[in-house]
PDB file of C-alpha atoms and ligand atoms in Angstrom:
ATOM      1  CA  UNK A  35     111.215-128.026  10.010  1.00  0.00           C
ATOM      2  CA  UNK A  36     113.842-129.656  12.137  1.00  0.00           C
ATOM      3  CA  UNK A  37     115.337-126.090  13.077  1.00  0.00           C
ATOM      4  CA  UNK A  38     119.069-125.221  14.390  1.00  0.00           C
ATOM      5  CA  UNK A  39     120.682-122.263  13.150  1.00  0.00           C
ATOM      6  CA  UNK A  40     118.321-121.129  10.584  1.00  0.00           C
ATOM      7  CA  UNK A  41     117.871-117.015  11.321  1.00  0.00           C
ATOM      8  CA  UNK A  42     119.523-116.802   7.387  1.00  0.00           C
ATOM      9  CA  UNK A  43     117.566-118.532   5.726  1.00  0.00           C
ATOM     10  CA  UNK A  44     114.219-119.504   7.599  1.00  0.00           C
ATOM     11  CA  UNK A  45     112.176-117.091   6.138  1.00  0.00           C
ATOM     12  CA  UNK A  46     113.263-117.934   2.164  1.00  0.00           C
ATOM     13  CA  UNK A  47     112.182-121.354   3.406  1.00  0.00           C
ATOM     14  CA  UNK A  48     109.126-120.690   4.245  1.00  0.00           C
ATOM     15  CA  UNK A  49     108.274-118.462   1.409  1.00  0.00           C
ATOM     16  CA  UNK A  50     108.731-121.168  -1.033  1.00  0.00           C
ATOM     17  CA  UNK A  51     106.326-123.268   0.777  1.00  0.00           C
ATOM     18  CA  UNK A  52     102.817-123.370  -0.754  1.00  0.00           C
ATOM     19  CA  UNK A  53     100.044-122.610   1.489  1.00  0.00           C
ATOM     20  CA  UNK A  54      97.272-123.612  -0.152  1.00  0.00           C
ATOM     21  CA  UNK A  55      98.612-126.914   0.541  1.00  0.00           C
ATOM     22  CA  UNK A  56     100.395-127.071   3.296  1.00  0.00           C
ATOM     23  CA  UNK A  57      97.862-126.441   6.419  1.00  0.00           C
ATOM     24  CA  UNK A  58     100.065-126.183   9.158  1.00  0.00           C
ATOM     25  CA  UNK A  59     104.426-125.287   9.777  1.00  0.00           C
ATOM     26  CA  UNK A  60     106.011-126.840  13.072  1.00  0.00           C
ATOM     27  CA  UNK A  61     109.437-125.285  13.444  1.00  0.00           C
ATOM     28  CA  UNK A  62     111.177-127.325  16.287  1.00  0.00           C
ATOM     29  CA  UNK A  63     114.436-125.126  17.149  1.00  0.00           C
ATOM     30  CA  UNK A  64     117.358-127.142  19.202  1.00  0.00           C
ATOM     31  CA  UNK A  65     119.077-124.327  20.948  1.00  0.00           C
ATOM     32  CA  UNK A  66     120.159-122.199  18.061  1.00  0.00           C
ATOM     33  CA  UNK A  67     122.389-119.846  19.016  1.00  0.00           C
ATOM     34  CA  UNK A  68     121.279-117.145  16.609  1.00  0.00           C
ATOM     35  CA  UNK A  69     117.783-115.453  16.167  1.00  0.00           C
ATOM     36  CA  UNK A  70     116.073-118.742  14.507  1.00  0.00           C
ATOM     37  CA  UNK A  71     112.741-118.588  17.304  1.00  0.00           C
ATOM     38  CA  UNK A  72     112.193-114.756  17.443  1.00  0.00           C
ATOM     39  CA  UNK A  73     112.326-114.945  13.696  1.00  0.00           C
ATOM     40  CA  UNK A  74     109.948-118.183  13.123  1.00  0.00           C
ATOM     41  CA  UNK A  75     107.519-116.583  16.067  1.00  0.00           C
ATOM     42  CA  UNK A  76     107.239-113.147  14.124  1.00  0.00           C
ATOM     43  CA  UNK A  77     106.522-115.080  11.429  1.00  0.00           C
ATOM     44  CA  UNK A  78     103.472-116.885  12.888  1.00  0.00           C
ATOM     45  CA  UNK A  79     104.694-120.429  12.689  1.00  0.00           C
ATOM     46  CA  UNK A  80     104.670-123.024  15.469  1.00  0.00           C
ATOM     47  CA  UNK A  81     107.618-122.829  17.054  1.00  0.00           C
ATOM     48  CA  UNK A  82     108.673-125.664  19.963  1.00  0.00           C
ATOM     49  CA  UNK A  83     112.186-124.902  21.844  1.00  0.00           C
ATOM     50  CA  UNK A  84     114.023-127.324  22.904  1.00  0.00           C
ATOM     51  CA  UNK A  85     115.404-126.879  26.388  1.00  0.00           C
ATOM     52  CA  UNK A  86     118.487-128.591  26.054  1.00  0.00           C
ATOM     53  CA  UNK A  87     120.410-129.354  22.740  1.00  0.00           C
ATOM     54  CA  UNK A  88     119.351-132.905  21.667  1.00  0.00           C
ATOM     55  CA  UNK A  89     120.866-132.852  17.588  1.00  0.00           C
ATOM     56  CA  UNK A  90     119.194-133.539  14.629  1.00  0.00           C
ATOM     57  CA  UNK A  91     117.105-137.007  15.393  1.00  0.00           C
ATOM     58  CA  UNK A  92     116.240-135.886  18.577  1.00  0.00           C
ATOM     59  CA  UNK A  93     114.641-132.646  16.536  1.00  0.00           C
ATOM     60  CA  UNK A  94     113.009-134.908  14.343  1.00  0.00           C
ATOM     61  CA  UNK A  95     111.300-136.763  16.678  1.00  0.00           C
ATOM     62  CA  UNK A  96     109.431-133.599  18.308  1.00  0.00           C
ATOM     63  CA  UNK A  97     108.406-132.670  14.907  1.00  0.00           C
ATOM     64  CA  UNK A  98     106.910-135.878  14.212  1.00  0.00           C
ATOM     65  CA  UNK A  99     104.797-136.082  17.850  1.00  0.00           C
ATOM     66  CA  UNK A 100     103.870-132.307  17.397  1.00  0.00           C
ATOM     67  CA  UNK A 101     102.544-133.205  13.900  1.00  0.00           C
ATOM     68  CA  UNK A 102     100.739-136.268  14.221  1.00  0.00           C
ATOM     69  CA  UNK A 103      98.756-134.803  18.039  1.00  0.00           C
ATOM     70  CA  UNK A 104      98.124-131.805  15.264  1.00  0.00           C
ATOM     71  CA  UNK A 105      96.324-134.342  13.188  1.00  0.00           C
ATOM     72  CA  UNK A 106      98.611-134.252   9.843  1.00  0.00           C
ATOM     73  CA  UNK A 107      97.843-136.791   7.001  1.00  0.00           C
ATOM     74  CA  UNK A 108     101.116-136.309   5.751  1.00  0.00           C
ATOM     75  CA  UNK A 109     103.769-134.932   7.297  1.00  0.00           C
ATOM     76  CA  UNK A 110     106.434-133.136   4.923  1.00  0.00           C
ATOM     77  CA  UNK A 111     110.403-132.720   6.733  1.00  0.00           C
ATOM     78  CA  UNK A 112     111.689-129.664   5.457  1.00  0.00           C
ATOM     79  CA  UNK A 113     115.479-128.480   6.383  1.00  0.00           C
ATOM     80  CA  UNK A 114     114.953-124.480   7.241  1.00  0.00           C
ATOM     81  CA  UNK A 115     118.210-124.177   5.595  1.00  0.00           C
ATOM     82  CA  UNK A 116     116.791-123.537   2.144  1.00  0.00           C
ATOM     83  CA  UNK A 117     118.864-126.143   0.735  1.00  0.00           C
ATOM     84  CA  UNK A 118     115.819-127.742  -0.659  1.00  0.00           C
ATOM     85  CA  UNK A 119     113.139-126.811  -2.998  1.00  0.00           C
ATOM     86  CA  UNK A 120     110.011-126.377  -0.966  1.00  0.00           C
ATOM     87  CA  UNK A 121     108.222-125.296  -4.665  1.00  0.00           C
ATOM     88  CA  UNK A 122     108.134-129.346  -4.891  1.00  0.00           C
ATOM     89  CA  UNK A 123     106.155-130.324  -1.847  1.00  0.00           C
ATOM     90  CA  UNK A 124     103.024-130.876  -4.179  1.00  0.00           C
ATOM     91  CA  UNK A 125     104.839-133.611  -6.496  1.00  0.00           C
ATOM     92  CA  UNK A 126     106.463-134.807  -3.260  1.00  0.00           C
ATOM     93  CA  UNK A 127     103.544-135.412  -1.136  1.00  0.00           C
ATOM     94  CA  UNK A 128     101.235-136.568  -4.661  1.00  0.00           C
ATOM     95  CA  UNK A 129     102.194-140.300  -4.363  1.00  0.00           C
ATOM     96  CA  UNK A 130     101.238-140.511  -0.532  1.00  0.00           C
ATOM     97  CA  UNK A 131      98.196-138.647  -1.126  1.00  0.00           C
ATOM     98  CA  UNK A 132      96.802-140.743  -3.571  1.00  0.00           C
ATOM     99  CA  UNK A 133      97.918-143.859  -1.479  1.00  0.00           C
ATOM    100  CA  UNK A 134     100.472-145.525  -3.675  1.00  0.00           C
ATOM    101  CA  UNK A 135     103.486-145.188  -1.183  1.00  0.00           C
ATOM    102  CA  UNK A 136     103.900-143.949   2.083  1.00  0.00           C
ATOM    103  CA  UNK A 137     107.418-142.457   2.000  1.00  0.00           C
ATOM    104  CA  UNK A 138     108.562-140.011  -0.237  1.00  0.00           C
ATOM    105  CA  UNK A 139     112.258-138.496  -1.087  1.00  0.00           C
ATOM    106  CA  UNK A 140     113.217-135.578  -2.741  1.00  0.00           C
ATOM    107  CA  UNK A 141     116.603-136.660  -4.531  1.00  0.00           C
ATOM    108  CA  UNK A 142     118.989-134.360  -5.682  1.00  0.00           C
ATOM    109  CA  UNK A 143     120.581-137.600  -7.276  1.00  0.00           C
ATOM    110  CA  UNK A 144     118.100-137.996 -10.380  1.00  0.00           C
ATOM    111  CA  UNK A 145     119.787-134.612 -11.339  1.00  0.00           C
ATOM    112  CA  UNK A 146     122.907-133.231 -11.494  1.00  0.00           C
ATOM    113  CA  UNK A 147     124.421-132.776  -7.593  1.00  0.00           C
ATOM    114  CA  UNK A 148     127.824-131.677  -8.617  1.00  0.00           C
ATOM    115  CA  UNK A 149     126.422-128.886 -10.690  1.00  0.00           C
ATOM    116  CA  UNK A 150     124.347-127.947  -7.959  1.00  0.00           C
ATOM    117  CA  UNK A 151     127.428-127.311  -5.354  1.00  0.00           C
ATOM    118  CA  UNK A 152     127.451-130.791  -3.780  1.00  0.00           C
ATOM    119  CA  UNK A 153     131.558-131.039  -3.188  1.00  0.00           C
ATOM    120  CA  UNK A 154     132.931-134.517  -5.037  1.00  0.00           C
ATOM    121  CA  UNK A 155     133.877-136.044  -1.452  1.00  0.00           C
ATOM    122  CA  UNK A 156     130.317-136.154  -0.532  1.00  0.00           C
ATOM    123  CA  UNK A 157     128.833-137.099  -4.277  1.00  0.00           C
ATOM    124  CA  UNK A 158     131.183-139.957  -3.909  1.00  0.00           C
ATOM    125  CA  UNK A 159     130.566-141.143  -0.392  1.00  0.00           C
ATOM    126  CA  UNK A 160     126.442-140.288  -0.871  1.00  0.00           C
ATOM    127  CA  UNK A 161     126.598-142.838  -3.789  1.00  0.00           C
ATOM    128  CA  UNK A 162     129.045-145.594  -1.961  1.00  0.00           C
ATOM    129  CA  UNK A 163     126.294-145.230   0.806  1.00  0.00           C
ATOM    130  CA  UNK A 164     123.248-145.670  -1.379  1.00  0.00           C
ATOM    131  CA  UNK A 165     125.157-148.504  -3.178  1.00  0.00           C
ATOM    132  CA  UNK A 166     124.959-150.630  -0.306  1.00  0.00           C
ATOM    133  CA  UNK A 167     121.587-149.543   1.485  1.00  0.00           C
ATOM    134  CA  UNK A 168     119.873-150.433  -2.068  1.00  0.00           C
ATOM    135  CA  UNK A 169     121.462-153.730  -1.983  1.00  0.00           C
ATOM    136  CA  UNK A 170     120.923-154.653   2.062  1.00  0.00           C
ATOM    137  CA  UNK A 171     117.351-152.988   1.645  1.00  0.00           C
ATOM    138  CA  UNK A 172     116.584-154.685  -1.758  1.00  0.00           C
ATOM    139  CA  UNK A 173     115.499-151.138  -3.349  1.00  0.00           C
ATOM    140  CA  UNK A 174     116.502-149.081  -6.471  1.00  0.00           C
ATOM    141  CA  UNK A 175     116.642-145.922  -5.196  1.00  0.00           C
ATOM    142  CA  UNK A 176     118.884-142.998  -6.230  1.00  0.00           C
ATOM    143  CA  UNK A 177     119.844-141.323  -2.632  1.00  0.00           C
ATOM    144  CA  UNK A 178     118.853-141.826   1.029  1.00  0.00           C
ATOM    145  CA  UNK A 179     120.497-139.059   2.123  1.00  0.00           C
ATOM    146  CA  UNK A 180     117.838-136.036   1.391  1.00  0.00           C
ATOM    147  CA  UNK A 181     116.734-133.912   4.022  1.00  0.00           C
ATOM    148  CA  UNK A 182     113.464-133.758   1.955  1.00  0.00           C
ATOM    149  CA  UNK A 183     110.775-136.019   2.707  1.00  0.00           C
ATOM    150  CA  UNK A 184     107.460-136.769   3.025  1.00  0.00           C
ATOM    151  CA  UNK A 185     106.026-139.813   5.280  1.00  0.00           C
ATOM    152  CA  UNK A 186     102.357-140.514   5.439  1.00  0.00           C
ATOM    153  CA  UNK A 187     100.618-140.545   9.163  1.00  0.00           C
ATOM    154  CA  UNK A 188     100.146-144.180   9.123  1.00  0.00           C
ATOM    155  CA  UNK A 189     104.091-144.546   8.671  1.00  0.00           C
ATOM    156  CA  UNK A 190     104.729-142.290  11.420  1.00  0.00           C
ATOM    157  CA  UNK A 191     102.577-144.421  13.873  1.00  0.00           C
ATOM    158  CA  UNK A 192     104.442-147.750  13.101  1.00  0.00           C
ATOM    159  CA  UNK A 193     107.649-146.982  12.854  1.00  0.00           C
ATOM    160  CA  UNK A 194     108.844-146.898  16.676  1.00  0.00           C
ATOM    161  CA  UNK A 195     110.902-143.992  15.574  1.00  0.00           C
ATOM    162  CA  UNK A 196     111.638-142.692  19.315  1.00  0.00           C
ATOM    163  CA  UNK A 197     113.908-145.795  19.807  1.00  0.00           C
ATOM    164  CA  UNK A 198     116.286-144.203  17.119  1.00  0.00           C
ATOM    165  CA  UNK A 199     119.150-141.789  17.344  1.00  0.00           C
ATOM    166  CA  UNK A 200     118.777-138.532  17.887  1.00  0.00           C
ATOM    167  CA  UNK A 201     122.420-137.977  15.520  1.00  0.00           C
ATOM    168  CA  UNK A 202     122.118-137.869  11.978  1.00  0.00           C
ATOM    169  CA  UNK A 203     121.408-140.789  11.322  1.00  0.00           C
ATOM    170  CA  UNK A 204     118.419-141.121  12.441  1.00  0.00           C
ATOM    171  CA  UNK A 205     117.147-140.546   9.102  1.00  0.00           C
ATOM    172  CA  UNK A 206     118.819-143.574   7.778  1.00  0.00           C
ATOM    173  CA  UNK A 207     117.275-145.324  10.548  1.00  0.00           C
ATOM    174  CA  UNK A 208     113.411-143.870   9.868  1.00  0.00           C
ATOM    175  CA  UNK A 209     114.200-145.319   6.085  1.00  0.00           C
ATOM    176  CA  UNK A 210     115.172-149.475   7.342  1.00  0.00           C
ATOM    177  CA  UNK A 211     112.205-148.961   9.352  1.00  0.00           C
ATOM    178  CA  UNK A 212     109.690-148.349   6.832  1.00  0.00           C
ATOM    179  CA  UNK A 213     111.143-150.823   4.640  1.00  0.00           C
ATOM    180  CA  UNK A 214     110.868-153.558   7.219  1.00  0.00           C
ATOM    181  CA  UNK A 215     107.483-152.486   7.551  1.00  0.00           C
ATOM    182  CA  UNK A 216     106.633-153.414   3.931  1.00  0.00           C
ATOM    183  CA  UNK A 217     106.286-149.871   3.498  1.00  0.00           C
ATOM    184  CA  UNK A 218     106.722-148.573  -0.295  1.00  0.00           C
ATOM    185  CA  UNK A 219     108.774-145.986  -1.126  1.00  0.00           C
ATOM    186  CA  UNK A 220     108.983-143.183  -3.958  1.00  0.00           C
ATOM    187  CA  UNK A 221     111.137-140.267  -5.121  1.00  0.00           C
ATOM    188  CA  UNK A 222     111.250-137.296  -7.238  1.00  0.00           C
ATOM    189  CA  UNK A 223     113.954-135.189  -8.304  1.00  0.00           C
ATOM    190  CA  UNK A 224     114.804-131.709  -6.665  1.00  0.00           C
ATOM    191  CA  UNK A 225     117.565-129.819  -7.528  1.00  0.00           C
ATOM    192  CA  UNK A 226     120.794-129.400  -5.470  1.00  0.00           C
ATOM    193  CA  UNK A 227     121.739-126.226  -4.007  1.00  0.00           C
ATOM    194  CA  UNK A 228     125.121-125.542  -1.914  1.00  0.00           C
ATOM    195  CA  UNK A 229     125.996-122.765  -0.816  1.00  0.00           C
ATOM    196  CA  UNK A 230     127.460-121.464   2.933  1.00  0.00           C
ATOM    197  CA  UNK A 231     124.771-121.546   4.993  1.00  0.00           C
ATOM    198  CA  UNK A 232     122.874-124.428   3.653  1.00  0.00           C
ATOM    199  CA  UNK A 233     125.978-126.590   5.314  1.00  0.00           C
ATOM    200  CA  UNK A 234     127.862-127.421   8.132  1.00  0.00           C
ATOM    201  CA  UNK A 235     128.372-130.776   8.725  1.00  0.00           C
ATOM    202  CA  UNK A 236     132.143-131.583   7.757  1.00  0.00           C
ATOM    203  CA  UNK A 237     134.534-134.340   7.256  1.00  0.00           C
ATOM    204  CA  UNK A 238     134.321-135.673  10.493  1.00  0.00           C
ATOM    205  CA  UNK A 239     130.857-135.902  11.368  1.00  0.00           C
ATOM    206  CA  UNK A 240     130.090-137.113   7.924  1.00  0.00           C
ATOM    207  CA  UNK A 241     132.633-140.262   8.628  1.00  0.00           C
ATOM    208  CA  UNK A 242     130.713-140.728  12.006  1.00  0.00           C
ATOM    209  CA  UNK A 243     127.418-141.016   9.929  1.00  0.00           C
ATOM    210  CA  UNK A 244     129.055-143.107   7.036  1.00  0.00           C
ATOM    211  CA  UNK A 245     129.531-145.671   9.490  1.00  0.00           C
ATOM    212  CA  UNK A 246     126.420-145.338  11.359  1.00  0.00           C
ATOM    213  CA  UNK A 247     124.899-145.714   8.231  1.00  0.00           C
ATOM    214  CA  UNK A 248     126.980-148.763   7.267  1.00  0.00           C
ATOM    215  CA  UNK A 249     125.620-150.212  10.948  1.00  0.00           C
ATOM    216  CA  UNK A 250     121.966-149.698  10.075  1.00  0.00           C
ATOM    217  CA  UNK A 251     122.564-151.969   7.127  1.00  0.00           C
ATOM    218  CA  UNK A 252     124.222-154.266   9.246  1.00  0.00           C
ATOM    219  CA  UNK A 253     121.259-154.138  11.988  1.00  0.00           C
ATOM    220  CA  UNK A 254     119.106-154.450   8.845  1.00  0.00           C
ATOM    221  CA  UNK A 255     120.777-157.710   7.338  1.00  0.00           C
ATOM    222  CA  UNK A 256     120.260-159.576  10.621  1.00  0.00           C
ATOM    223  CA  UNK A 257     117.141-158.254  11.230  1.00  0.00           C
ATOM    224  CA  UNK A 258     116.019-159.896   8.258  1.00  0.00           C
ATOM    225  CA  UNK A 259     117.719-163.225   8.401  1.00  0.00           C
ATOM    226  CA  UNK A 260     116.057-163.621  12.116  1.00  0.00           C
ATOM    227  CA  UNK A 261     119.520-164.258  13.476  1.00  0.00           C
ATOM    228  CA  UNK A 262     119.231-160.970  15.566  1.00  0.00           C
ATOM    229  CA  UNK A 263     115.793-159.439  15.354  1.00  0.00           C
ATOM    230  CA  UNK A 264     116.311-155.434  16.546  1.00  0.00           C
ATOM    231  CA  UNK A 265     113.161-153.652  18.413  1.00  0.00           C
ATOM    232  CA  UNK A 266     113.825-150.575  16.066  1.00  0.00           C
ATOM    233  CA  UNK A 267     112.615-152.849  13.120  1.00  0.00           C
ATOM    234  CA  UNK A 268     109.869-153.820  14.820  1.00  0.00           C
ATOM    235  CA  UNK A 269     106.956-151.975  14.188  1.00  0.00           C
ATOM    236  CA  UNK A 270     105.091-150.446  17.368  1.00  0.00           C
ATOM    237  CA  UNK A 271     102.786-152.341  19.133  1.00  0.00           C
ATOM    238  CA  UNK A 272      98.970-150.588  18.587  1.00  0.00           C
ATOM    239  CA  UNK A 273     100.191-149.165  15.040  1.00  0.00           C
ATOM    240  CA  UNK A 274      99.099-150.050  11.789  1.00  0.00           C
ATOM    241  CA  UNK A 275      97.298-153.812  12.185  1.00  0.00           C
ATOM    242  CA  UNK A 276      96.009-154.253   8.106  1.00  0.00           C
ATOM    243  CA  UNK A 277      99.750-154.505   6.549  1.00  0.00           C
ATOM    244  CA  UNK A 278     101.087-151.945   4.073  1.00  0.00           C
ATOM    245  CA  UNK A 279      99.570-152.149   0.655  1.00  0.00           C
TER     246      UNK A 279
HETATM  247  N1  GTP B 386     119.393-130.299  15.944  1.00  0.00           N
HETATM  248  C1  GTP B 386     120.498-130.121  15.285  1.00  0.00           C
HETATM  249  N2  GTP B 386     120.403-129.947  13.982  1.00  0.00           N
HETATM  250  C2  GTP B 386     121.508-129.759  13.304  1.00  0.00           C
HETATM  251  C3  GTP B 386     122.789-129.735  13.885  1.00  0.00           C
HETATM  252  N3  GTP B 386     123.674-129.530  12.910  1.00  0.00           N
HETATM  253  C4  GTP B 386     122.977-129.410  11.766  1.00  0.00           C
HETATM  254  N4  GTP B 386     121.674-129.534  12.003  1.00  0.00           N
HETATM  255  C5  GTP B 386     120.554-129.476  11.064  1.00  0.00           C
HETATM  256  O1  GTP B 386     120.657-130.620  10.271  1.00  0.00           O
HETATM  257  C6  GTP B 386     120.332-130.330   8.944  1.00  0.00           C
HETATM  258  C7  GTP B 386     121.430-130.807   8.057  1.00  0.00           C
HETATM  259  O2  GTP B 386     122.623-130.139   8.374  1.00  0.00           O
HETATM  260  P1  GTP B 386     123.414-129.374   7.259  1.00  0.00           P
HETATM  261  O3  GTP B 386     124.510-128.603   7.883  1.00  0.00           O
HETATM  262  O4  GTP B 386     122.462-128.616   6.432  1.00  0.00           O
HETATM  263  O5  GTP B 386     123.983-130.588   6.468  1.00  0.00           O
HETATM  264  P2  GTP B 386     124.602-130.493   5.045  1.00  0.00           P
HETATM  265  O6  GTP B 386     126.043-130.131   5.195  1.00  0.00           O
HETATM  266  O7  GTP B 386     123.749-129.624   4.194  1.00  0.00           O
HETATM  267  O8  GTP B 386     124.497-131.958   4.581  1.00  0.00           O
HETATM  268  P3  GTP B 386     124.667-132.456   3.107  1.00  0.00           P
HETATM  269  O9  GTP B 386     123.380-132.157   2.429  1.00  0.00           O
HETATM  270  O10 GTP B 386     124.948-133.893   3.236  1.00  0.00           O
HETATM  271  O11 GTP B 386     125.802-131.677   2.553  1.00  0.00           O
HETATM  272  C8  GTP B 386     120.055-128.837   8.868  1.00  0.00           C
HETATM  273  O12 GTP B 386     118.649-128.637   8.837  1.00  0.00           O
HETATM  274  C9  GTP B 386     120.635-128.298  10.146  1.00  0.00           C
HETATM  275  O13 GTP B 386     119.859-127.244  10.624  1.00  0.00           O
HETATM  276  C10 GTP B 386     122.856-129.934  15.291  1.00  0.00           C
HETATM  277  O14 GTP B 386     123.903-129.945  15.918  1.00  0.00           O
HETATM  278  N5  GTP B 386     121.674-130.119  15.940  1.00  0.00           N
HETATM  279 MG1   MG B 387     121.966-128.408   4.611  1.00  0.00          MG
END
């Protein structure tokens, strides 16, 4: 759980979260300014502090090393925020499990977002966004923009997912990455769920990641036609040697 800000709602998080299944709970916290580490230590879970503010990549990436040197299979990114339905990790993490795909997404998209909360300025811009990453990435998939995910351990040691941003859009990034890895990917619905402390980001930084986003497809594109090949899309040297299946 990529933490910042989550004293509201961490511990309805977690309680959704089924333990039979789910070994092991990193909380990384990036200098929250409320109670979000003295709650997740009571709690018993993992908790790494970030010294210094890094946003929500840079999070992301100390989940991902903490995880994999705690020997996870599959990894499952969470938001503490309880904007997602941590009930679902067992259909979510199914596919990887039984080795059909190696990235999973939990999209609120294959149901019904605006009943759910999700304001019409960011259903619209959400779908203009997937519009074009299906087309640059040559997928079919419903959203990219879930914080609900599930990558298998092999993924996470190809991707060279340090060399991406440690903004939002990092997670836009981890997706191009798998893909140009020959990595498959998968989705299942989960249910949308807005409410006031489930959401900051506003209009601005959302236009900031909009055209991030748009520049990952961009990177992508020329990746792929060889006439500028990017290190990011290269997968990391002493990863996975066999290919993807
Ligand atoms: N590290 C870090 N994480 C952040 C920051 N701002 C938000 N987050 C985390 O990023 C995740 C997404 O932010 P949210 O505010 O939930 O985004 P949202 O408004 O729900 O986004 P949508 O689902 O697109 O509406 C949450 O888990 C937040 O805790 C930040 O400045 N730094
Ligand atoms: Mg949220």
């Amino acid at each position: 759980m990529p933490a910042y800000n989550a004293a509201l709602t961490l511990e309805r998080t977690y309680a959704d979260i089924p333990h039979d299944l789910v070994d092991h709970v990193i909380l990384v916290d990036d200098v929250s300014r409320d109670q979000t580490v003295g709650i997740a230590q009571r709690m018993g879970l993992h908790v790494i502090v970030h010294q210094q503010n890094k946003g929500y990549g840079g999070n992301q990436k100390t989940c991902y090393d903490a995880a994999l040197a705690e020997g996870a299979d599959i990894v499952v990114m969470l938001h503490p925020d309880y904007q997602y339905d941590a009930t679902r990790i067992p259909a979510l993490i199914e596919p990887i499990a039984l080795g059909r795909v190696d990235l999973m997404l939990g999209s609120r998209f294959l149901g019904d977002p605006l009943a759910g909360g999700m304001p019409r300025w960011k259903y619209v811009s959400n779908r203009f966004l997937t519009g074009m990453e299906n087309l640059v990435f040559g997928q079919r998939l419903s959203e990219y923009h879930t914080g609900f995910r599930a990558y298998s351990r092999r993924l996470l040691e190809t991707v060279p997912y340090h060399r991406n941003s440690d903004d939002f859009v990092f997670d836009q990034e981890l997706i191009a990455q798998a893909i140009a890895a020959g990595f498959e990917i998968g989705e299942i619905a989960v249910p949308t769920r807005y409410f006031a402390e489930a959401s900051s980001v506003g209009l601005r930084r959302s236009i900031v990641y909009g055209l991030s986003t748009l520049r990952v497809c961009a990177r992508y594109a020329l990746h792929r036609i060889r006439v500028r090949t990017s290190p990011k899309l290269t997968p990391r040297a002493g990863g996975k040697v066999d290919g993807p299946g």
